PDB file of C-alpha atoms in Angstrom:
ATOM      1  CA  MET A1277      -1.043 -21.653  -8.514  1.00 60.00           C
ATOM      2  CA  GLN A1278       2.430 -23.086  -8.529  1.00 57.00           C
ATOM      3  CA  ASN A1279       3.800 -19.717  -7.413  1.00 55.00           C
ATOM      4  CA  GLN A1280       1.720 -20.247  -4.276  1.00 61.00           C
ATOM      5  CA  ASN A1281       3.362 -23.645  -3.630  1.00 60.00           C
ATOM      6  CA  CYS A1282       0.439 -25.694  -4.895  1.00 67.00           C
ATOM      7  CA  PRO A1283       1.521 -29.129  -6.072  1.00 65.00           C
ATOM      8  CA  GLU A1284       2.027 -29.566  -9.799  1.00 69.00           C
ATOM      9  CA  TRP A1285      -0.634 -31.088 -12.015  1.00 70.00           C
ATOM     10  CA  HIS A1286       0.448 -34.686 -12.607  1.00 72.00           C
ATOM     11  CA  ASN A1287       0.711 -34.266 -16.404  1.00 72.00           C
ATOM     12  CA  GLY A1288       2.382 -30.859 -16.753  1.00 72.00           C
ATOM     13  CA  TYR A1289       0.042 -27.906 -17.096  1.00 78.00           C
ATOM     14  CA  PRO A1290      -3.748 -28.320 -17.363  1.00 81.00           C
ATOM     15  CA  GLU A1291      -4.335 -27.432 -21.034  1.00 84.00           C
ATOM     16  CA  THR A1292      -8.132 -27.429 -21.004  1.00 88.00           C
ATOM     17  CA  MET A1293     -10.810 -25.997 -18.738  1.00 90.00           C
ATOM     18  CA  GLN A1294     -11.853 -29.526 -17.823  1.00 91.00           C
ATOM     19  CA  LYS A1295      -8.313 -30.351 -16.682  1.00 88.00           C
ATOM     20  CA  LEU A1296      -8.048 -27.032 -14.847  1.00 89.00           C
ATOM     21  CA  LYS A1297     -11.299 -27.830 -13.043  1.00 92.00           C
ATOM     22  CA  LEU A1298      -9.969 -31.271 -12.057  1.00 90.00           C
ATOM     23  CA  TYR A1299      -6.755 -29.685 -10.788  1.00 87.00           C
ATOM     24  CA  TRP A1300      -8.681 -27.016  -8.849  1.00 89.00           C
ATOM     25  CA  ASN A1301     -10.928 -29.651  -7.250  1.00 90.00           C
ATOM     26  CA  TYR A1302      -7.873 -31.755  -6.380  1.00 88.00           C
ATOM     27  CA  LEU A1303      -6.238 -28.772  -4.663  1.00 87.00           C
ATOM     28  CA  ARG A1304      -9.408 -27.955  -2.722  1.00 88.00           C
ATOM     29  CA  ARG A1305      -9.803 -31.540  -1.509  1.00 88.00           C
ATOM     30  CA  TRP A1306      -6.267 -31.853  -0.202  1.00 83.00           C
ATOM     31  CA  SER A1307      -5.745 -28.368   1.179  1.00 83.00           C
ATOM     32  CA  GLU A1308      -6.030 -27.739   4.886  1.00 82.00           C
ATOM     33  CA  ILE A1309      -6.989 -24.118   4.254  1.00 82.00           C
ATOM     34  CA  THR A1310      -9.623 -22.414   2.100  1.00 86.00           C
ATOM     35  CA  LEU A1311      -8.233 -21.779  -1.371  1.00 87.00           C
ATOM     36  CA  PHE A1312      -9.151 -18.762  -3.462  1.00 91.00           C
ATOM     37  CA  PHE A1313      -9.053 -18.572  -7.235  1.00 90.00           C
ATOM     38  CA  ILE A1314      -8.797 -14.933  -8.303  1.00 90.00           C
ATOM     39  CA  CYS A1315      -8.717 -14.258 -12.035  1.00 88.00           C
ATOM     40  CA  TYR A1316      -7.593 -10.871 -13.208  1.00 84.00           C
ATOM     41  CA  ASP A1317      -6.469  -9.416 -16.471  1.00 74.00           C
ATOM     42  CA  SER A1318      -2.759  -8.684 -16.237  1.00 67.00           C
ATOM     43  CA  THR A1319      -3.445  -5.310 -17.838  1.00 59.00           C
ATOM     44  CA  ALA A1320      -6.357  -4.487 -15.524  1.00 48.00           C
ATOM     45  CA  LEU A1321      -4.744  -1.263 -14.336  1.00 55.00           C
ATOM     46  CA  SER A1322      -3.965   0.081 -17.809  1.00 64.00           C
ATOM     47  CA  THR A1323      -6.013  -1.217 -20.754  1.00 66.00           C
ATOM     48  CA  PRO A1324      -8.050  -4.265 -19.781  1.00 62.00           C
ATOM     49  CA  THR A1325      -8.684  -6.748 -22.555  1.00 70.00           C
ATOM     50  CA  GLY A1326     -11.183  -8.738 -20.525  1.00 75.00           C
ATOM     51  CA  PHE A1327     -11.964 -12.421 -20.497  1.00 84.00           C
ATOM     52  CA  SER A1328     -13.798 -14.326 -23.179  1.00 85.00           C
ATOM     53  CA  GLU A1329     -17.400 -15.235 -22.522  1.00 86.00           C
ATOM     54  CA  PRO A1330     -16.712 -18.987 -22.981  1.00 88.00           C
ATOM     55  CA  PHE A1331     -13.902 -18.800 -20.400  1.00 89.00           C
ATOM     56  CA  LEU A1332     -16.104 -17.027 -17.854  1.00 89.00           C
ATOM     57  CA  LYS A1333     -18.999 -19.428 -18.395  1.00 90.00           C
ATOM     58  CA  ALA A1334     -16.704 -22.429 -17.972  1.00 92.00           C
ATOM     59  CA  LEU A1335     -15.111 -20.909 -14.865  1.00 92.00           C
ATOM     60  CA  SER A1336     -18.544 -20.298 -13.348  1.00 91.00           C
ATOM     61  CA  LYS A1337     -19.056 -24.083 -13.274  1.00 92.00           C
ATOM     62  CA  PHE A1338     -16.117 -24.516 -10.877  1.00 93.00           C
ATOM     63  CA  ASP A1339     -16.884 -24.913  -7.183  1.00 91.00           C
ATOM     64  CA  GLY A1340     -15.272 -22.941  -4.416  1.00 91.00           C
ATOM     65  CA  ALA A1341     -14.196 -19.380  -3.723  1.00 93.00           C
ATOM     66  CA  ILE A1342     -13.644 -17.895  -7.174  1.00 93.00           C
ATOM     67  CA  CYS A1343     -13.779 -14.285  -8.265  1.00 93.00           C
ATOM     68  CA  VAL A1344     -12.974 -12.335 -11.388  1.00 92.00           C
ATOM     69  CA  VAL A1345     -11.511  -8.843 -11.591  1.00 89.00           C
ATOM     70  CA  SER A1346     -13.201  -7.582 -14.726  1.00 84.00           C
ATOM     71  CA  GLU A1347     -16.008  -5.362 -15.777  1.00 77.00           C
ATOM     72  CA  LYS A1348     -19.232  -7.037 -14.701  1.00 68.00           C
ATOM     73  CA  GLY A1349     -20.249  -9.862 -16.956  1.00 69.00           C
ATOM     74  CA  ASP A1350     -23.352 -11.989 -16.943  1.00 77.00           C
ATOM     75  CA  ILE A1351     -21.815 -14.777 -14.870  1.00 81.00           C
ATOM     76  CA  PRO A1352     -22.688 -16.254 -11.474  1.00 88.00           C
ATOM     77  CA  LEU A1353     -19.266 -15.428  -9.985  1.00 91.00           C
ATOM     78  CA  GLN A1354     -18.173 -12.697  -7.644  1.00 93.00           C
ATOM     79  CA  THR A1355     -16.788  -9.886  -9.775  1.00 91.00           C
ATOM     80  CA  PHE A1356     -14.826  -6.780  -8.932  1.00 91.00           C
ATOM     81  CA  SER A1357     -14.280  -3.861 -11.270  1.00 87.00           C
ATOM     82  CA  PRO A1358     -10.603  -3.220 -11.985  1.00 83.00           C
ATOM     83  CA  SER A1359     -11.320   0.514 -11.835  1.00 84.00           C
ATOM     84  CA  GLN A1360     -12.985   0.629  -8.431  1.00 86.00           C
ATOM     85  CA  PRO A1361     -10.927   2.760  -6.037  1.00 90.00           C
ATOM     86  CA  ASN A1362     -10.932   0.263  -3.150  1.00 93.00           C
ATOM     87  CA  LEU A1363     -10.341  -2.891  -5.192  1.00 93.00           C
ATOM     88  CA  VAL A1364      -7.815  -4.573  -2.891  1.00 93.00           C
ATOM     89  CA  GLU A1365      -9.859  -3.791   0.218  1.00 96.00           C
ATOM     90  CA  GLU A1366     -13.015  -5.237  -1.363  1.00 95.00           C
ATOM     91  CA  ILE A1367     -11.223  -8.431  -2.407  1.00 95.00           C
ATOM     92  CA  VAL A1368      -9.747  -8.803   1.095  1.00 95.00           C
ATOM     93  CA  ASN A1369     -13.235  -8.355   2.605  1.00 95.00           C
ATOM     94  CA  TRP A1370     -14.599 -10.992   0.215  1.00 94.00           C
ATOM     95  CA  ILE A1371     -11.798 -13.387   1.211  1.00 93.00           C
ATOM     96  CA  LYS A1372     -12.547 -12.781   4.900  1.00 93.00           C
ATOM     97  CA  SER A1373     -16.256 -13.448   4.380  1.00 92.00           C
ATOM     98  CA  LYS A1374     -15.546 -16.681   2.484  1.00 89.00           C
ATOM     99  CA  SER A1375     -13.040 -17.800   5.124  1.00 86.00           C
ATOM    100  CA  ASN A1376     -15.650 -17.427   7.854  1.00 76.00           C
ATOM    101  CA  SER A1377     -18.391 -19.360   6.039  1.00 68.00           C
TER     102      SER A1377
END
């Protein structure tokens, strides 16, 4: 998030999901544009390790435009398969649809 020029969390990095959720909500409240939270495994194009079930369940309780690039899990978030051939195009279409709603 900081690489995208989001302001820093007031106490360093959010170390827990609860603090990350507070930070995410803070960013959404003060942003003039729609923010997107896209989680992807850094090895998604080679050997994906996936996300833990507790992480995905906690993330699904966040509000806003959030998606996960991972093999489909049983979570109420938008998911994209890292192996789908048109991955970037599908994510861009999702972003466009969320921006217009």
